[in-house]
Amino acid sequence: MCKKGRKPADLRKTLDGIWWILVTGCQWNQLPERFGKWNSVYRFHLRWANKGVFAALLARHVEQHGNDGFKVIDATFVKVHQDACRFGQAPEERGLGKSKGGRNSKVNACVNRKGKALALLLRPGNEHESKAARELLGDLEDVVVLGDRGYDDDTLRTHIKAGGGVALIPGKANRKEEPFYIPQIGRERRVVENFFARIKRYRRVNTRYDRRAETFMAFVNLAALADWIRF
């Protein structure tokens, strides 16, 4: 039998505590007492992160409100704090990459035309964003896919076309044949950059302090869900 764990004494207070950590980026043991015992709030967050609670909530909301015929994809780097690097698991399995500036992660996002998150993936910072594109896009039936030149790849275009979608991705400068592209529509790519700017206002997203990929992505999914509600 799966261990469900004890329910929080005050769910609202526990969620407020998790939200406070998301906004401030503070250490868990600095959580104010008005939210309850910091270790209890942390353990609930860890349990929910391992179960994918916030990701499931975002997916359910997207299923009900997300489809508008557009999928805009991009990725953003997240600097990894030194405290997040000390863990026994392999760095690549936790979405940690290595660059000249140290460890970093990359959050890949797919948003709709209004800039609301449809899907989110965590990858090492040194992995090219096009490798996560197929998993990120999901169902492509009757969908227009927008991306920057980093996604200019013939196999990805073929995948989008085979799924019933249309790729509007500009070609790189060294291309011999310019692919199909409408610049007026392609300018809509700015919505994904605006999405990253909004969720990076939360300090727990802007810098990765979490050793576990699950707990960090729980914060990212919570920020994306709040973005749906607030804007």
PDB file of C-alpha atoms in Angstrom:
ATOM      1  CA  MET A   1       0.000   0.000   0.000  1.00  0.00           C
ATOM      2  CA  CYS A   2       1.286   3.475  -0.915  1.00  0.00           C
ATOM      3  CA  LYS A   3       2.030   5.671   2.078  1.00  0.00           C
ATOM      4  CA  LYS A   4      -0.054   8.808   1.734  1.00  0.00           C
ATOM      5  CA  GLY A   5       1.398  10.699   4.676  1.00  0.00           C
ATOM      6  CA  ARG A   6      -0.255  12.950   7.209  1.00  0.00           C
ATOM      7  CA  LYS A   7      -2.434  15.786   5.944  1.00  0.00           C
ATOM      8  CA  PRO A   8      -1.349  19.324   6.855  1.00  0.00           C
ATOM      9  CA  ALA A   9      -3.127  20.759   9.893  1.00  0.00           C
ATOM     10  CA  ASP A  10      -3.828  23.946   7.928  1.00  0.00           C
ATOM     11  CA  LEU A  11      -3.590  23.504   4.157  1.00  0.00           C
ATOM     12  CA  ARG A  12      -3.951  27.231   3.463  1.00  0.00           C
ATOM     13  CA  LYS A  13      -1.125  28.060   5.858  1.00  0.00           C
ATOM     14  CA  THR A  14       1.110  25.381   4.310  1.00  0.00           C
ATOM     15  CA  LEU A  15       0.486  26.657   0.775  1.00  0.00           C
ATOM     16  CA  ASP A  16       1.146  30.217   1.928  1.00  0.00           C
ATOM     17  CA  GLY A  17       4.483  29.047   3.321  1.00  0.00           C
ATOM     18  CA  ILE A  18       5.462  27.406   0.041  1.00  0.00           C
ATOM     19  CA  TRP A  19       4.411  30.580  -1.790  1.00  0.00           C
ATOM     20  CA  TRP A  20       6.554  32.689   0.571  1.00  0.00           C
ATOM     21  CA  ILE A  21       9.610  30.554  -0.224  1.00  0.00           C
ATOM     22  CA  LEU A  22       8.869  30.810  -3.975  1.00  0.00           C
ATOM     23  CA  VAL A  23       8.675  34.607  -3.880  1.00  0.00           C
ATOM     24  CA  THR A  24      11.567  35.345  -1.529  1.00  0.00           C
ATOM     25  CA  GLY A  25      13.965  32.535  -2.458  1.00  0.00           C
ATOM     26  CA  CYS A  26      14.807  32.240   1.224  1.00  0.00           C
ATOM     27  CA  GLN A  27      16.155  29.146   2.979  1.00  0.00           C
ATOM     28  CA  TRP A  28      13.526  26.817   4.357  1.00  0.00           C
ATOM     29  CA  ASN A  29      14.707  27.169   7.942  1.00  0.00           C
ATOM     30  CA  GLN A  30      14.108  30.933   7.701  1.00  0.00           C
ATOM     31  CA  LEU A  31      10.386  30.437   7.094  1.00  0.00           C
ATOM     32  CA  PRO A  32       8.397  32.684   9.497  1.00  0.00           C
ATOM     33  CA  GLU A  33       6.597  30.878  12.299  1.00  0.00           C
ATOM     34  CA  ARG A  34       3.196  32.161  11.158  1.00  0.00           C
ATOM     35  CA  PHE A  35       3.298  29.531   8.384  1.00  0.00           C
ATOM     36  CA  GLY A  36       3.916  26.665  10.803  1.00  0.00           C
ATOM     37  CA  LYS A  37       7.022  24.589  11.420  1.00  0.00           C
ATOM     38  CA  TRP A  38       9.409  25.088   8.507  1.00  0.00           C
ATOM     39  CA  ASN A  39      10.376  21.398   8.374  1.00  0.00           C
ATOM     40  CA  SER A  40       6.725  20.335   8.111  1.00  0.00           C
ATOM     41  CA  VAL A  41       6.077  22.788   5.281  1.00  0.00           C
ATOM     42  CA  TYR A  42       9.244  21.610   3.506  1.00  0.00           C
ATOM     43  CA  ARG A  43       8.275  17.940   3.822  1.00  0.00           C
ATOM     44  CA  PHE A  44       4.832  18.615   2.369  1.00  0.00           C
ATOM     45  CA  HIS A  45       6.427  20.488  -0.533  1.00  0.00           C
ATOM     46  CA  LEU A  46       8.875  17.624  -1.098  1.00  0.00           C
ATOM     47  CA  ARG A  47       6.068  15.047  -1.003  1.00  0.00           C
ATOM     48  CA  TRP A  48       3.908  17.032  -3.427  1.00  0.00           C
ATOM     49  CA  ALA A  49       6.900  17.619  -5.712  1.00  0.00           C
ATOM     50  CA  ASN A  50       7.695  13.895  -5.872  1.00  0.00           C
ATOM     51  CA  LYS A  51       4.041  13.171  -6.704  1.00  0.00           C
ATOM     52  CA  GLY A  52       3.953  15.926  -9.347  1.00  0.00           C
ATOM     53  CA  VAL A  53       1.022  17.750  -7.714  1.00  0.00           C
ATOM     54  CA  PHE A  54       1.757  21.217  -9.107  1.00  0.00           C
ATOM     55  CA  ALA A  55       2.611  19.824 -12.548  1.00  0.00           C
ATOM     56  CA  ALA A  56      -0.702  17.930 -12.564  1.00  0.00           C
ATOM     57  CA  LEU A  57      -2.616  21.069 -11.578  1.00  0.00           C
ATOM     58  CA  LEU A  58      -0.977  22.997 -14.409  1.00  0.00           C
ATOM     59  CA  ALA A  59      -1.701  20.188 -16.888  1.00  0.00           C
ATOM     60  CA  ARG A  60      -5.370  20.096 -15.859  1.00  0.00           C
ATOM     61  CA  HIS A  61      -5.693  23.854 -16.242  1.00  0.00           C
ATOM     62  CA  VAL A  62      -4.018  23.718 -19.662  1.00  0.00           C
ATOM     63  CA  GLU A  63      -6.387  20.952 -20.755  1.00  0.00           C
ATOM     64  CA  GLN A  64      -9.359  23.171 -19.951  1.00  0.00           C
ATOM     65  CA  HIS A  65      -8.101  26.583 -21.098  1.00  0.00           C
ATOM     66  CA  GLY A  66      -4.819  26.266 -23.010  1.00  0.00           C
ATOM     67  CA  ASN A  67      -5.599  25.419 -26.637  1.00  0.00           C
ATOM     68  CA  ASP A  68      -5.669  28.410 -29.003  1.00  0.00           C
ATOM     69  CA  GLY A  69      -4.001  26.837 -32.047  1.00  0.00           C
ATOM     70  CA  PHE A  70      -0.500  28.176 -31.315  1.00  0.00           C
ATOM     71  CA  LYS A  71       2.521  26.692 -29.570  1.00  0.00           C
ATOM     72  CA  VAL A  72       5.526  28.945 -29.007  1.00  0.00           C
ATOM     73  CA  ILE A  73       8.698  27.260 -27.767  1.00  0.00           C
ATOM     74  CA  ASP A  74      11.923  28.535 -26.265  1.00  0.00           C
ATOM     75  CA  ALA A  75      14.306  27.928 -23.366  1.00  0.00           C
ATOM     76  CA  THR A  76      15.965  30.022 -20.682  1.00  0.00           C
ATOM     77  CA  PHE A  77      19.065  29.501 -18.557  1.00  0.00           C
ATOM     78  CA  VAL A  78      18.797  29.343 -14.775  1.00  0.00           C
ATOM     79  CA  LYS A  79      21.905  29.862 -12.678  1.00  0.00           C
ATOM     80  CA  VAL A  80      22.443  27.055 -10.164  1.00  0.00           C
ATOM     81  CA  HIS A  81      23.479  28.064  -6.656  1.00  0.00           C
ATOM     82  CA  GLN A  82      26.444  26.236  -5.162  1.00  0.00           C
ATOM     83  CA  ASP A  83      24.224  24.679  -2.478  1.00  0.00           C
ATOM     84  CA  ALA A  84      22.195  22.909  -5.193  1.00  0.00           C
ATOM     85  CA  CYS A  85      25.273  21.128  -6.576  1.00  0.00           C
ATOM     86  CA  ARG A  86      26.031  18.992  -3.522  1.00  0.00           C
ATOM     87  CA  PHE A  87      24.078  15.778  -4.048  1.00  0.00           C
ATOM     88  CA  GLY A  88      24.908  12.141  -4.692  1.00  0.00           C
ATOM     89  CA  GLN A  89      22.855  11.763  -7.877  1.00  0.00           C
ATOM     90  CA  ALA A  90      24.505  12.376 -11.266  1.00  0.00           C
ATOM     91  CA  PRO A  91      24.276  16.062 -12.314  1.00  0.00           C
ATOM     92  CA  GLU A  92      22.706  15.261 -15.707  1.00  0.00           C
ATOM     93  CA  GLU A  93      19.887  13.329 -14.016  1.00  0.00           C
ATOM     94  CA  ARG A  94      19.070  16.438 -11.987  1.00  0.00           C
ATOM     95  CA  GLY A  95      19.108  18.794 -14.970  1.00  0.00           C
ATOM     96  CA  LEU A  96      22.520  20.274 -14.164  1.00  0.00           C
ATOM     97  CA  GLY A  97      24.895  21.277 -16.940  1.00  0.00           C
ATOM     98  CA  LYS A  98      28.387  22.726 -16.815  1.00  0.00           C
ATOM     99  CA  SER A  99      29.522  25.902 -18.575  1.00  0.00           C
ATOM    100  CA  LYS A 100      32.331  28.435 -18.214  1.00  0.00           C
ATOM    101  CA  GLY A 101      30.241  30.259 -15.624  1.00  0.00           C
ATOM    102  CA  GLY A 102      29.640  27.131 -13.541  1.00  0.00           C
ATOM    103  CA  ARG A 103      26.614  24.897 -13.164  1.00  0.00           C
ATOM    104  CA  ASN A 104      23.350  25.897 -14.806  1.00  0.00           C
ATOM    105  CA  SER A 105      20.000  24.453 -15.814  1.00  0.00           C
ATOM    106  CA  LYS A 106      17.720  25.162 -18.747  1.00  0.00           C
ATOM    107  CA  VAL A 107      13.947  25.489 -18.456  1.00  0.00           C
ATOM    108  CA  ASN A 108      12.259  24.638 -21.757  1.00  0.00           C
ATOM    109  CA  ALA A 109       8.789  26.119 -22.159  1.00  0.00           C
ATOM    110  CA  CYS A 110       5.907  25.818 -24.588  1.00  0.00           C
ATOM    111  CA  VAL A 111       3.310  28.602 -24.327  1.00  0.00           C
ATOM    112  CA  ASN A 112       0.167  29.558 -26.213  1.00  0.00           C
ATOM    113  CA  ARG A 113      -0.361  32.775 -28.170  1.00  0.00           C
ATOM    114  CA  LYS A 114      -1.152  34.663 -24.957  1.00  0.00           C
ATOM    115  CA  GLY A 115       2.104  33.548 -23.365  1.00  0.00           C
ATOM    116  CA  LYS A 116       0.552  31.091 -20.907  1.00  0.00           C
ATOM    117  CA  ALA A 117       2.507  27.924 -20.158  1.00  0.00           C
ATOM    118  CA  LEU A 118       1.361  24.711 -21.826  1.00  0.00           C
ATOM    119  CA  ALA A 119       4.338  22.485 -20.954  1.00  0.00           C
ATOM    120  CA  LEU A 120       7.621  22.816 -19.065  1.00  0.00           C
ATOM    121  CA  LEU A 121      10.751  20.663 -19.088  1.00  0.00           C
ATOM    122  CA  LEU A 122      14.028  20.846 -17.190  1.00  0.00           C
ATOM    123  CA  ARG A 123      17.261  20.008 -18.982  1.00  0.00           C
ATOM    124  CA  PRO A 124      20.995  20.533 -18.329  1.00  0.00           C
ATOM    125  CA  GLY A 125      22.138  24.002 -19.295  1.00  0.00           C
ATOM    126  CA  ASN A 126      24.605  22.715 -21.894  1.00  0.00           C
ATOM    127  CA  GLU A 127      21.963  20.702 -23.785  1.00  0.00           C
ATOM    128  CA  HIS A 128      20.632  22.251 -26.976  1.00  0.00           C
ATOM    129  CA  GLU A 129      16.980  23.257 -26.693  1.00  0.00           C
ATOM    130  CA  SER A 130      16.003  21.487 -29.926  1.00  0.00           C
ATOM    131  CA  LYS A 131      16.576  18.096 -28.239  1.00  0.00           C
ATOM    132  CA  ALA A 132      13.637  18.692 -25.902  1.00  0.00           C
ATOM    133  CA  ALA A 133      11.345  20.135 -28.581  1.00  0.00           C
ATOM    134  CA  ARG A 134       9.463  16.945 -29.535  1.00  0.00           C
ATOM    135  CA  GLU A 135       8.583  16.030 -25.959  1.00  0.00           C
ATOM    136  CA  LEU A 136       7.720  19.646 -25.211  1.00  0.00           C
ATOM    137  CA  LEU A 137       5.325  20.099 -28.142  1.00  0.00           C
ATOM    138  CA  GLY A 138       3.126  17.051 -27.561  1.00  0.00           C
ATOM    139  CA  ASP A 139      -0.001  16.911 -29.740  1.00  0.00           C
ATOM    140  CA  LEU A 140       0.477  18.888 -32.964  1.00  0.00           C
ATOM    141  CA  GLU A 141      -2.853  18.455 -34.747  1.00  0.00           C
ATOM    142  CA  ASP A 142      -3.908  21.780 -36.346  1.00  0.00           C
ATOM    143  CA  VAL A 143      -1.240  23.715 -34.424  1.00  0.00           C
ATOM    144  CA  VAL A 144       1.086  26.498 -35.582  1.00  0.00           C
ATOM    145  CA  VAL A 145       4.525  26.122 -33.982  1.00  0.00           C
ATOM    146  CA  LEU A 146       6.681  29.211 -33.508  1.00  0.00           C
ATOM    147  CA  GLY A 147      10.347  29.071 -32.569  1.00  0.00           C
ATOM    148  CA  ASP A 148      13.579  30.976 -33.070  1.00  0.00           C
ATOM    149  CA  ARG A 149      16.534  29.971 -35.246  1.00  0.00           C
ATOM    150  CA  GLY A 150      17.758  27.602 -32.556  1.00  0.00           C
ATOM    151  CA  TYR A 151      14.965  25.219 -33.616  1.00  0.00           C
ATOM    152  CA  ASP A 152      15.859  25.352 -37.313  1.00  0.00           C
ATOM    153  CA  ASP A 153      16.138  21.623 -37.916  1.00  0.00           C
ATOM    154  CA  ASP A 154      14.718  19.626 -40.828  1.00  0.00           C
ATOM    155  CA  THR A 155      13.890  16.585 -38.687  1.00  0.00           C
ATOM    156  CA  LEU A 156      11.888  18.781 -36.293  1.00  0.00           C
ATOM    157  CA  ARG A 157      10.017  20.350 -39.215  1.00  0.00           C
ATOM    158  CA  THR A 158       9.208  16.893 -40.537  1.00  0.00           C
ATOM    159  CA  HIS A 159       7.989  15.830 -37.089  1.00  0.00           C
ATOM    160  CA  ILE A 160       5.696  18.863 -36.848  1.00  0.00           C
ATOM    161  CA  LYS A 161       4.308  18.317 -40.336  1.00  0.00           C
ATOM    162  CA  ALA A 162       3.739  14.602 -39.690  1.00  0.00           C
ATOM    163  CA  GLY A 163       1.798  15.497 -36.543  1.00  0.00           C
ATOM    164  CA  GLY A 164      -0.551  17.757 -38.493  1.00  0.00           C
ATOM    165  CA  GLY A 165       1.043  21.079 -37.528  1.00  0.00           C
ATOM    166  CA  VAL A 166       2.732  23.944 -39.328  1.00  0.00           C
ATOM    167  CA  ALA A 167       6.258  25.075 -38.417  1.00  0.00           C
ATOM    168  CA  LEU A 168       7.030  28.799 -38.557  1.00  0.00           C
ATOM    169  CA  ILE A 169      10.715  28.789 -37.699  1.00  0.00           C
ATOM    170  CA  PRO A 170      13.198  31.145 -39.401  1.00  0.00           C
ATOM    171  CA  GLY A 171      16.159  29.584 -41.167  1.00  0.00           C
ATOM    172  CA  LYS A 172      19.753  30.062 -40.109  1.00  0.00           C
ATOM    173  CA  ALA A 173      22.023  32.362 -42.098  1.00  0.00           C
ATOM    174  CA  ASN A 174      23.948  29.455 -43.662  1.00  0.00           C
ATOM    175  CA  ARG A 175      20.836  27.800 -45.138  1.00  0.00           C
ATOM    176  CA  LYS A 176      20.877  27.349 -48.911  1.00  0.00           C
ATOM    177  CA  GLU A 177      17.084  27.194 -49.168  1.00  0.00           C
ATOM    178  CA  GLU A 178      14.984  29.493 -47.006  1.00  0.00           C
ATOM    179  CA  PRO A 179      12.178  27.518 -45.253  1.00  0.00           C
ATOM    180  CA  PHE A 180       8.553  28.599 -45.176  1.00  0.00           C
ATOM    181  CA  TYR A 181       8.246  31.489 -42.746  1.00  0.00           C
ATOM    182  CA  ILE A 182       5.920  34.457 -42.226  1.00  0.00           C
ATOM    183  CA  PRO A 183       7.770  37.206 -40.304  1.00  0.00           C
ATOM    184  CA  GLN A 184       4.569  39.016 -39.295  1.00  0.00           C
ATOM    185  CA  ILE A 185       3.377  35.923 -37.418  1.00  0.00           C
ATOM    186  CA  GLY A 186       6.866  34.987 -36.274  1.00  0.00           C
ATOM    187  CA  ARG A 187       7.087  38.182 -34.228  1.00  0.00           C
ATOM    188  CA  GLU A 188       4.583  36.586 -31.837  1.00  0.00           C
ATOM    189  CA  ARG A 189       7.550  34.651 -30.418  1.00  0.00           C
ATOM    190  CA  ARG A 190       8.011  37.495 -27.951  1.00  0.00           C
ATOM    191  CA  VAL A 191       5.252  36.038 -25.753  1.00  0.00           C
ATOM    192  CA  VAL A 192       7.486  33.208 -24.548  1.00  0.00           C
ATOM    193  CA  GLU A 193      10.249  35.666 -23.628  1.00  0.00           C
ATOM    194  CA  ASN A 194       7.673  37.704 -21.701  1.00  0.00           C
ATOM    195  CA  PHE A 195       6.610  34.513 -19.912  1.00  0.00           C
ATOM    196  CA  PHE A 196      10.177  33.835 -18.776  1.00  0.00           C
ATOM    197  CA  ALA A 197      10.497  37.433 -17.574  1.00  0.00           C
ATOM    198  CA  ARG A 198       7.357  37.079 -15.468  1.00  0.00           C
ATOM    199  CA  ILE A 199       8.169  33.789 -13.761  1.00  0.00           C
ATOM    200  CA  LYS A 200      11.763  34.876 -13.073  1.00  0.00           C
ATOM    201  CA  ARG A 201      10.414  37.580 -10.807  1.00  0.00           C
ATOM    202  CA  TYR A 202      10.109  34.745  -8.295  1.00  0.00           C
ATOM    203  CA  ARG A 203      13.553  34.352  -6.761  1.00  0.00           C
ATOM    204  CA  ARG A 204      13.194  30.598  -6.288  1.00  0.00           C
ATOM    205  CA  VAL A 205      12.814  30.303 -10.086  1.00  0.00           C
ATOM    206  CA  ASN A 206      15.349  32.934 -11.098  1.00  0.00           C
ATOM    207  CA  THR A 207      18.102  31.071  -9.215  1.00  0.00           C
ATOM    208  CA  ARG A 208      18.034  27.352  -8.589  1.00  0.00           C
ATOM    209  CA  TYR A 209      18.640  26.582  -4.914  1.00  0.00           C
ATOM    210  CA  ASP A 210      17.066  23.095  -5.010  1.00  0.00           C
ATOM    211  CA  ARG A 211      19.256  20.028  -5.270  1.00  0.00           C
ATOM    212  CA  ARG A 212      16.397  17.882  -6.543  1.00  0.00           C
ATOM    213  CA  ALA A 213      14.971  18.523  -9.985  1.00  0.00           C
ATOM    214  CA  GLU A 214      11.484  17.625  -8.702  1.00  0.00           C
ATOM    215  CA  THR A 215      11.396  20.309  -6.016  1.00  0.00           C
ATOM    216  CA  PHE A 216      12.764  22.991  -8.349  1.00  0.00           C
ATOM    217  CA  MET A 217      10.247  22.174 -11.086  1.00  0.00           C
ATOM    218  CA  ALA A 218       7.470  22.186  -8.488  1.00  0.00           C
ATOM    219  CA  PHE A 219       8.299  25.862  -7.905  1.00  0.00           C
ATOM    220  CA  VAL A 220       8.454  26.532 -11.664  1.00  0.00           C
ATOM    221  CA  ASN A 221       5.069  24.877 -12.238  1.00  0.00           C
ATOM    222  CA  LEU A 222       3.569  26.817  -9.315  1.00  0.00           C
ATOM    223  CA  ALA A 223       4.892  30.082 -10.781  1.00  0.00           C
ATOM    224  CA  ALA A 224       3.462  29.158 -14.204  1.00  0.00           C
ATOM    225  CA  LEU A 225       0.097  28.308 -12.651  1.00  0.00           C
ATOM    226  CA  ALA A 226       0.079  31.655 -10.820  1.00  0.00           C
ATOM    227  CA  ASP A 227       0.877  33.352 -14.134  1.00  0.00           C
ATOM    228  CA  TRP A 228      -2.274  31.813 -15.610  1.00  0.00           C
ATOM    229  CA  ILE A 229      -4.361  33.115 -12.727  1.00  0.00           C
ATOM    230  CA  ARG A 230      -2.868  36.589 -12.278  1.00  0.00           C
ATOM    231  CA  PHE A 231      -2.512  37.658 -15.902  1.00  0.00           C
TER     232      PHE A 231
END
